[in-house]
Amino acid sequence: MKFKMSNLALSAVVAAAIWAMALFGSAPAARAQEGEPVVVDEVIAQVNDGVITLSMLKREMKERIEALQQSGMSERQATDDVTKRQAELITTLINEQILLQKGKELELTDDVEAEVNRRMLDIAKEQKITSMEKLEEAMRQSGVDPVAVRQTMRTEMMKQAVIQHEVDAKIFYGATSDELKRYYDTHKDLFRKPENVELSEIFLSLAGKPEADVKARAMQIVTQARGGADFGALATTYSEREANGVRSAPQNKGKVGLFEIPNLRTDIAEAIKTIKVGGVTDPLRTDEGYQILRVDARDPGSDKPTFNENRVREAITAERSPKEREAYLQTLRNDAYIKLADSYRESVEPLLKITPRPAAAKTVKAGNKDKKEKTSKQP
């Protein structure tokens, strides 16, 4: 059994103390010479009461490189691409740190932990494992650290929770009745019920195999399916699609769900255009392998627009969310104490786009004259 889960203002005195603690070991054994501390990890950035370290950056870069390799890039190409984006990755890690801190401030920790536990239980059920202890043991036997998996899930869920709580929910519930009506009247095309199609899939991976062999096998499977063989049984036997590192077809018989035609990949929409319910497509080439799709059901939809409050709110949220999320992150960065190491400042600082708040003026009496003193959040 194999598991895989991928792995977002202090005072100057306190910030300096944390910076020093991250840079230097405190035990006597961590000193090369008397009075000379040894660097245990390079600090790239101080973010409020947290730090971004070189080891964190390297871990992030490694994951990105592996993801690009899985999409077909060579190791050299993937490494070069990720290295060029190092400053962007540091900015991403800074955003992640700020969101995690905000989540704690909003007291979302317990809710996130409950969701992590629920997801872990779902994984156990999928693998037909009867307890969390047995699941964690199975993961360790597969070379996967369950503590690291939990932490990855915790981090991603916390980031999502903060964004949903502070941005998406406010957009969704903030629209007034008049705004909803105006948006509907000017976007009626969005509220026509599109054609829906339910699909099943058999996926054959190209990883480590001659393409000609994979394509030939795909054609054989299509012939079997069109000849009356049960598609779910074929998927169970042949499909190599994985979820969390485990083949999913033995559980779902290849079913992938219900889709609106406009949301499908162009090549898929074209391939199934004339396929009747129960029909099977020719093999479709993707970056990762070959797909064979079966049309399980169709719903023709409707050309008549229909007002549905939730759908209108969802459409408004989807339209406004990207800009509002970035504005929210910018506000968090502006309000944060962020100190970049000298060797990274030139490349990263422009990406942070930090705009200090206007200095507040306060009047100080000195003799008979009023003097104005500037104060700023920056140390």
CSV table of C-alpha atoms in Angstrom, one decimal:
chain,number,residue,atom,x,y,z
A,1,MET,CA,0.0,0.0,0.0
A,2,LYS,CA,1.5,3.3,-1.1
A,3,PHE,CA,0.5,6.7,0.1
A,4,LYS,CA,1.4,10.1,-1.4
A,5,MET,CA,0.2,13.5,-0.5
A,6,SER,CA,1.5,16.7,-1.8
A,7,ASN,CA,2.3,18.6,-0.3
A,8,LEU,CA,0.3,28.2,2.3
A,9,ALA,CA,4.5,43.5,13.7
A,10,LEU,CA,6.7,42.6,16.4
A,11,SER,CA,8.9,45.1,18.3
A,12,ALA,CA,12.4,45.4,16.9
A,13,VAL,CA,13.8,43.8,20.1
A,14,VAL,CA,11.6,40.6,19.9
A,15,ALA,CA,12.1,40.3,16.1
A,16,ALA,CA,15.9,40.5,16.5
A,17,ALA,CA,15.8,37.9,19.3
A,18,ILE,CA,13.8,35.4,17.1
A,19,TRP,CA,16.1,36.1,14.2
A,20,ALA,CA,19.1,35.3,16.3
A,21,MET,CA,17.5,32.1,17.7
A,22,ALA,CA,16.8,30.8,14.3
A,23,LEU,CA,20.3,31.6,13.0
A,24,PHE,CA,22.4,30.2,15.8
A,25,GLY,CA,22.5,27.1,18.0
A,26,SER,CA,22.4,27.9,21.7
A,27,ALA,CA,24.1,24.8,23.1
A,28,PRO,CA,27.8,24.9,23.8
A,29,ALA,CA,28.3,21.9,21.4
A,30,ALA,CA,27.0,24.1,18.5
A,31,ARG,CA,30.1,26.3,18.6
A,32,ALA,CA,33.1,25.8,16.4
A,33,GLN,CA,35.3,28.1,18.5
A,34,GLU,CA,34.8,29.8,21.9
A,35,GLY,CA,32.3,32.6,21.4
A,36,GLU,CA,31.7,31.8,17.7
A,37,PRO,CA,28.2,30.5,16.9
A,38,VAL,CA,27.6,28.0,14.1
A,39,VAL,CA,24.8,28.7,11.6
A,40,VAL,CA,22.3,25.8,11.7
A,41,ASP,CA,19.9,27.1,9.0
A,42,GLU,CA,19.9,30.3,7.0
A,43,VAL,CA,17.0,32.6,7.7
A,44,ILE,CA,15.6,34.1,4.5
A,45,ALA,CA,12.8,36.2,6.1
A,46,GLN,CA,11.4,37.1,9.5
A,47,VAL,CA,7.6,37.3,9.3
A,48,ASN,CA,6.1,38.6,12.6
A,49,ASP,CA,6.9,35.8,15.1
A,50,GLY,CA,7.8,33.2,12.4
A,51,VAL,CA,10.7,32.7,10.0
A,52,ILE,CA,11.2,31.4,6.5
A,53,THR,CA,14.4,29.4,6.3
A,54,LEU,CA,16.5,28.1,3.5
A,55,SER,CA,15.5,24.5,4.4
A,56,MET,CA,11.9,25.4,3.9
A,57,LEU,CA,12.6,27.0,0.6
A,58,LYS,CA,14.6,24.0,-0.6
A,59,ARG,CA,11.7,21.7,0.4
A,60,GLU,CA,9.3,23.8,-1.6
A,61,MET,CA,11.6,23.9,-4.6
A,62,LYS,CA,12.0,20.1,-4.4
A,63,GLU,CA,8.2,19.6,-4.5
A,64,ARG,CA,7.8,21.9,-7.4
A,65,ILE,CA,10.6,20.2,-9.4
A,66,GLU,CA,9.0,16.8,-8.8
A,67,ALA,CA,5.6,18.1,-9.9
A,68,LEU,CA,7.1,19.5,-13.1
A,69,GLN,CA,8.9,16.2,-13.8
A,70,GLN,CA,5.6,14.3,-13.4
A,71,SER,CA,4.1,16.6,-16.1
A,72,GLY,CA,6.8,15.6,-18.5
A,73,MET,CA,9.8,17.9,-17.9
A,74,SER,CA,13.3,16.6,-17.6
A,75,GLU,CA,15.0,17.0,-14.2
A,76,ARG,CA,17.3,19.7,-15.6
A,77,GLN,CA,14.4,21.6,-17.2
A,78,ALA,CA,12.3,21.5,-14.0
A,79,THR,CA,15.3,22.5,-11.8
A,80,ASP,CA,16.1,25.5,-14.1
A,81,ASP,CA,12.4,26.6,-14.2
A,82,VAL,CA,12.0,26.4,-10.4
A,83,THR,CA,15.3,28.1,-9.7
A,84,LYS,CA,14.3,31.1,-11.9
A,85,ARG,CA,11.2,31.4,-9.7
A,86,GLN,CA,13.0,31.4,-6.4
A,87,ALA,CA,11.9,34.9,-5.4
A,88,GLU,CA,8.3,34.0,-6.2
A,89,LEU,CA,8.5,30.9,-4.0
A,90,ILE,CA,9.9,32.9,-1.1
A,91,THR,CA,6.9,35.4,-1.5
A,92,THR,CA,4.6,32.4,-1.5
A,93,LEU,CA,6.1,31.1,1.7
A,94,ILE,CA,5.8,34.6,3.3
A,95,ASN,CA,2.1,34.7,2.3
A,96,GLU,CA,1.6,31.2,3.8
A,97,GLN,CA,3.3,32.2,7.0
A,98,ILE,CA,1.0,35.3,7.3
A,99,LEU,CA,-2.1,33.3,6.6
A,100,LEU,CA,-1.2,30.6,9.2
A,101,GLN,CA,-0.7,33.3,11.8
A,102,LYS,CA,-4.0,35.0,10.9
A,103,GLY,CA,-5.8,31.7,11.2
A,104,LYS,CA,-4.5,31.3,14.8
A,105,GLU,CA,-5.6,34.9,15.5
A,106,LEU,CA,-9.1,34.1,14.1
A,107,GLU,CA,-9.2,31.0,16.4
A,108,LEU,CA,-9.7,28.6,13.4
A,109,THR,CA,-7.2,26.1,14.8
A,110,ASP,CA,-9.7,23.7,16.4
A,111,ASP,CA,-12.0,23.7,13.3
A,112,VAL,CA,-9.0,23.0,11.0
A,113,GLU,CA,-7.8,20.2,13.3
A,114,ALA,CA,-11.2,18.6,13.3
A,115,GLU,CA,-11.2,18.7,9.4
A,116,VAL,CA,-7.8,17.1,9.3
A,117,ASN,CA,-9.0,14.3,11.5
A,118,ARG,CA,-12.1,13.8,9.3
A,119,ARG,CA,-9.9,13.7,6.2
A,120,MET,CA,-7.6,11.1,7.8
A,121,LEU,CA,-10.6,9.0,8.7
A,122,ASP,CA,-11.8,9.2,5.1
A,123,ILE,CA,-8.4,7.9,3.9
A,124,ALA,CA,-8.7,5.0,6.4
A,125,LYS,CA,-12.1,4.1,5.2
A,126,GLU,CA,-11.0,4.3,1.5
A,127,GLN,CA,-8.2,1.8,2.4
A,128,LYS,CA,-10.5,-0.3,4.5
A,129,ILE,CA,-8.4,0.3,7.6
A,130,THR,CA,-10.2,0.1,10.9
A,131,SER,CA,-8.3,2.6,13.1
A,132,MET,CA,-6.1,5.6,12.9
A,133,GLU,CA,-3.3,3.7,14.5
A,134,LYS,CA,-3.3,1.1,11.8
A,135,LEU,CA,-3.5,3.8,9.1
A,136,GLU,CA,-0.5,5.6,10.5
A,137,GLU,CA,1.4,2.3,10.7
A,138,ALA,CA,0.5,1.5,7.1
A,139,MET,CA,1.7,4.9,6.0
A,140,ARG,CA,5.0,4.5,7.8
A,141,GLN,CA,5.5,1.1,6.2
A,142,SER,CA,5.0,2.8,2.8
A,143,GLY,CA,7.7,5.3,3.7
A,144,VAL,CA,5.3,8.2,4.4
A,145,ASP,CA,5.5,10.1,7.6
A,146,PRO,CA,1.9,10.5,9.0
A,147,VAL,CA,3.0,13.5,11.1
A,148,ALA,CA,4.3,15.3,8.0
A,149,VAL,CA,1.1,14.4,6.1
A,150,ARG,CA,-1.1,15.8,8.9
A,151,GLN,CA,1.0,19.0,8.9
A,152,THR,CA,0.7,19.4,5.2
A,153,MET,CA,-3.1,19.0,5.4
A,154,ARG,CA,-3.2,21.3,8.4
A,155,THR,CA,-1.3,24.1,6.6
A,156,GLU,CA,-3.3,23.9,3.4
A,157,MET,CA,-6.7,23.8,5.2
A,158,MET,CA,-5.7,26.7,7.4
A,159,LYS,CA,-4.8,28.9,4.4
A,160,GLN,CA,-8.1,28.0,2.7
A,161,ALA,CA,-10.1,28.6,5.9
A,162,VAL,CA,-8.7,32.1,6.4
A,163,ILE,CA,-9.3,33.1,2.7
A,164,GLN,CA,-12.8,31.7,2.8
A,165,HIS,CA,-13.6,33.3,6.2
A,166,GLU,CA,-12.0,36.7,5.4
A,167,VAL,CA,-12.6,37.1,1.7
A,168,ASP,CA,-14.9,34.7,0.0
A,169,ALA,CA,-17.6,34.6,2.6
A,170,LYS,CA,-17.7,38.4,2.8
A,171,ILE,CA,-18.2,38.6,-1.0
A,172,PHE,CA,-20.8,35.9,-1.0
A,173,TYR,CA,-22.9,37.2,1.8
A,174,GLY,CA,-22.1,40.9,1.2
A,175,ALA,CA,-24.0,41.3,-2.1
A,176,THR,CA,-27.3,43.1,-1.6
A,177,SER,CA,-30.6,42.1,-3.2
A,178,ASP,CA,-30.2,45.0,-5.7
A,179,GLU,CA,-26.7,43.9,-6.6
A,180,LEU,CA,-27.8,40.4,-7.1
A,181,LYS,CA,-30.6,41.5,-9.5
A,182,ARG,CA,-28.3,43.8,-11.4
A,183,TYR,CA,-25.7,41.1,-11.8
A,184,TYR,CA,-28.3,38.6,-13.0
A,185,ASP,CA,-29.8,41.0,-15.5
A,186,THR,CA,-26.4,41.8,-17.0
A,187,HIS,CA,-25.0,38.2,-17.0
A,188,LYS,CA,-28.0,36.1,-18.0
A,189,ASP,CA,-25.9,33.9,-20.1
A,190,LEU,CA,-24.3,32.5,-16.9
A,191,PHE,CA,-27.6,31.4,-15.6
A,192,ARG,CA,-28.8,29.2,-18.5
A,193,LYS,CA,-28.6,25.6,-17.5
A,194,PRO,CA,-25.8,24.1,-19.6
A,195,GLU,CA,-25.7,20.6,-20.9
A,196,ASN,CA,-24.3,18.2,-18.3
A,197,VAL,CA,-22.6,14.9,-18.9
A,198,GLU,CA,-21.7,12.1,-16.5
A,199,LEU,CA,-18.4,10.4,-17.4
A,200,SER,CA,-16.3,7.3,-16.5
A,201,GLU,CA,-12.7,7.0,-17.4
A,202,ILE,CA,-9.9,4.5,-18.0
A,203,PHE,CA,-6.5,6.1,-17.8
A,204,LEU,CA,-3.3,4.5,-19.0
A,205,SER,CA,0.0,6.2,-17.9
A,206,LEU,CA,2.9,6.7,-20.2
A,207,ALA,CA,5.4,6.8,-17.3
A,208,GLY,CA,8.3,4.4,-18.1
A,209,LYS,CA,6.5,2.8,-21.0
A,210,PRO,CA,6.9,3.0,-24.8
A,211,GLU,CA,4.0,5.2,-26.1
A,212,ALA,CA,3.2,2.8,-29.0
A,213,ASP,CA,2.6,0.0,-26.5
A,214,VAL,CA,0.3,2.1,-24.3
A,215,LYS,CA,-1.7,3.4,-27.3
A,216,ALA,CA,-2.1,-0.2,-28.6
A,217,ARG,CA,-3.4,-1.3,-25.2
A,218,ALA,CA,-5.8,1.6,-25.1
A,219,MET,CA,-7.2,0.6,-28.5
A,220,GLN,CA,-7.6,-3.0,-27.4
A,221,ILE,CA,-9.6,-1.8,-24.3
A,222,VAL,CA,-11.8,0.5,-26.5
A,223,THR,CA,-12.5,-2.6,-28.8
A,224,GLN,CA,-13.5,-4.6,-25.7
A,225,ALA,CA,-15.8,-1.9,-24.3
A,226,ARG,CA,-17.5,-1.4,-27.7
A,227,GLY,CA,-17.9,-5.1,-27.9
A,228,GLY,CA,-20.0,-5.3,-24.8
A,229,ALA,CA,-17.5,-5.7,-22.0
A,230,ASP,CA,-18.4,-4.0,-18.7
A,231,PHE,CA,-16.6,-0.6,-18.6
A,232,GLY,CA,-16.4,-0.6,-14.8
A,233,ALA,CA,-14.8,-4.0,-14.8
A,234,LEU,CA,-12.3,-2.9,-17.5
A,235,ALA,CA,-11.5,0.3,-15.4
A,236,THR,CA,-11.0,-1.8,-12.3
A,237,THR,CA,-8.5,-4.0,-14.2
A,238,TYR,CA,-6.7,-1.5,-16.3
A,239,SER,CA,-7.1,2.1,-15.2
A,240,GLU,CA,-4.0,3.6,-13.6
A,241,ARG,CA,-5.5,6.8,-12.2
A,242,GLU,CA,-4.4,7.3,-8.6
A,243,ALA,CA,-5.9,9.3,-5.6
A,244,ASN,CA,-3.5,9.8,-2.7
A,245,GLY,CA,-1.1,7.4,-4.3
A,246,VAL,CA,-3.6,4.6,-4.6
A,247,ARG,CA,-5.4,3.3,-7.7
A,248,SER,CA,-9.0,4.7,-7.5
A,249,ALA,CA,-10.7,2.5,-10.1
A,250,PRO,CA,-11.1,-0.6,-7.7
A,251,GLN,CA,-13.3,1.7,-5.5
A,252,ASN,CA,-15.1,3.9,-8.1
A,253,LYS,CA,-15.2,1.6,-11.2
A,254,GLY,CA,-13.7,4.5,-13.2
A,255,LYS,CA,-16.5,6.9,-12.5
A,256,VAL,CA,-15.3,10.5,-12.5
A,257,GLY,CA,-18.5,12.5,-12.0
A,258,LEU,CA,-20.9,15.0,-13.6
A,259,PHE,CA,-19.6,17.9,-15.6
A,260,GLU,CA,-21.0,20.9,-17.4
A,261,ILE,CA,-20.0,20.7,-21.0
A,262,PRO,CA,-18.6,24.3,-21.1
A,263,ASN,CA,-16.2,23.4,-18.2
A,264,LEU,CA,-14.7,20.4,-20.0
A,265,ARG,CA,-11.3,20.4,-21.7
A,266,THR,CA,-11.8,21.3,-25.3
A,267,ASP,CA,-10.5,18.0,-26.6
A,268,ILE,CA,-12.9,16.1,-24.2
A,269,ALA,CA,-15.9,18.2,-25.2
A,270,GLU,CA,-15.1,17.6,-28.9
A,271,ALA,CA,-14.5,13.8,-28.4
A,272,ILE,CA,-17.9,13.2,-26.6
A,273,LYS,CA,-19.9,15.6,-28.7
A,274,THR,CA,-21.6,12.8,-30.8
A,275,ILE,CA,-21.2,10.0,-28.3
A,276,LYS,CA,-24.5,8.6,-27.1
A,277,VAL,CA,-25.2,7.4,-23.5
A,278,GLY,CA,-23.3,4.2,-23.1
A,279,GLY,CA,-20.8,5.0,-25.8
A,280,VAL,CA,-17.0,5.1,-25.5
A,281,THR,CA,-14.5,7.6,-27.0
A,282,ASP,CA,-11.4,6.7,-28.9
A,283,PRO,CA,-8.2,7.0,-26.7
A,284,LEU,CA,-7.4,10.7,-26.0
A,285,ARG,CA,-3.7,11.6,-25.7
A,286,THR,CA,-2.8,13.8,-22.6
A,287,ASP,CA,0.5,14.9,-21.2
A,288,GLU,CA,0.5,12.0,-18.8
A,289,GLY,CA,-1.0,9.2,-20.9
A,290,TYR,CA,-4.2,8.1,-22.7
A,291,GLN,CA,-7.8,8.5,-21.5
A,292,ILE,CA,-10.8,6.4,-22.6
A,293,LEU,CA,-14.1,8.0,-21.7
A,294,ARG,CA,-17.6,6.5,-21.4
A,295,VAL,CA,-20.7,8.7,-21.5
A,296,ASP,CA,-22.8,7.4,-18.6
A,297,ALA,CA,-25.6,10.0,-18.8
A,298,ARG,CA,-26.6,13.3,-20.4
A,299,ASP,CA,-28.8,16.2,-19.4
A,300,PRO,CA,-29.5,18.5,-22.3
A,301,GLY,CA,-29.9,21.6,-20.1
A,302,SER,CA,-32.0,24.7,-21.0
A,303,ASP,CA,-31.6,27.9,-22.9
A,304,LYS,CA,-33.9,29.8,-20.6
A,305,PRO,CA,-32.0,31.7,-17.8
A,306,THR,CA,-33.2,31.1,-14.3
A,307,PHE,CA,-32.6,33.3,-11.3
A,308,ASN,CA,-31.2,31.4,-8.3
A,309,GLU,CA,-29.8,33.5,-5.5
A,310,ASN,CA,-27.1,31.1,-4.5
A,311,ARG,CA,-25.9,30.6,-8.0
A,312,VAL,CA,-25.8,34.4,-8.5
A,313,ARG,CA,-23.8,34.8,-5.3
A,314,GLU,CA,-21.5,32.1,-6.4
A,315,ALA,CA,-20.9,33.8,-9.7
A,316,ILE,CA,-20.2,37.1,-8.1
A,317,THR,CA,-17.8,35.5,-5.7
A,318,ALA,CA,-16.0,33.6,-8.4
A,319,GLU,CA,-15.6,36.9,-10.4
A,320,ARG,CA,-14.4,39.1,-7.6
A,321,SER,CA,-12.5,36.6,-5.5
A,322,PRO,CA,-9.1,36.6,-7.2
A,323,LYS,CA,-8.7,40.4,-7.0
A,324,GLU,CA,-10.1,40.6,-3.4
A,325,ARG,CA,-7.8,37.7,-2.3
A,326,GLU,CA,-4.7,39.5,-3.6
A,327,ALA,CA,-5.9,42.7,-2.0
A,328,TYR,CA,-6.4,40.9,1.3
A,329,LEU,CA,-2.9,39.3,1.2
A,330,GLN,CA,-1.4,42.7,0.3
A,331,THR,CA,-3.1,44.2,3.4
A,332,LEU,CA,-1.7,41.4,5.6
A,333,ARG,CA,1.8,42.0,4.2
A,334,ASN,CA,1.5,45.8,4.7
A,335,ASP,CA,0.5,45.2,8.3
A,336,ALA,CA,3.2,42.6,9.0
A,337,TYR,CA,6.7,42.9,10.3
A,338,ILE,CA,8.8,41.4,7.5
A,339,LYS,CA,12.5,41.5,7.5
A,340,LEU,CA,14.4,40.0,4.5
A,341,ALA,CA,17.9,38.7,4.7
A,342,ASP,CA,20.3,41.0,2.7
A,343,SER,CA,21.0,38.4,0.0
A,344,TYR,CA,17.3,38.0,-0.8
A,345,ARG,CA,16.0,41.6,-0.4
A,346,GLU,CA,16.7,42.8,-3.9
A,347,SER,CA,14.8,40.0,-5.6
A,348,VAL,CA,12.0,39.5,-3.2
A,349,GLU,CA,11.1,43.0,-1.9
A,350,PRO,CA,9.6,44.2,-5.2
A,351,LEU,CA,7.2,41.2,-5.2
A,352,LEU,CA,5.9,42.0,-1.8
A,353,LYS,CA,4.8,45.5,-2.9
A,354,ILE,CA,4.6,46.6,0.7
A,355,THR,CA,3.2,50.1,1.1
A,356,PRO,CA,3.8,51.4,4.6
A,357,ARG,CA,0.8,53.1,6.1
A,358,PRO,CA,1.0,56.9,6.1
A,359,ALA,CA,2.9,58.2,9.1
A,360,ALA,CA,0.8,59.6,11.9
A,361,ALA,CA,1.6,63.0,13.0
A,362,LYS,CA,1.5,64.0,16.6
A,363,THR,CA,2.2,67.3,18.2
A,364,VAL,CA,4.9,67.6,20.8
A,365,LYS,CA,5.4,70.8,22.8
A,366,ALA,CA,8.9,72.1,23.1
A,367,GLY,CA,9.0,75.4,24.9
A,368,ASN,CA,6.6,77.7,23.0
A,369,LYS,CA,6.9,75.8,19.7
A,370,ASP,CA,4.9,72.9,18.4
A,371,LYS,CA,7.0,70.2,16.7
A,372,LYS,CA,5.6,67.4,14.6
A,373,GLU,CA,6.9,64.0,15.1
A,374,LYS,CA,6.4,61.1,12.6
A,375,THR,CA,5.6,57.6,13.8
A,376,SER,CA,5.5,54.5,11.7
A,377,LYS,CA,4.8,50.8,12.1
A,378,GLN,CA,8.2,50.0,10.7
A,379,PRO,CA,11.0,49.5,13.3
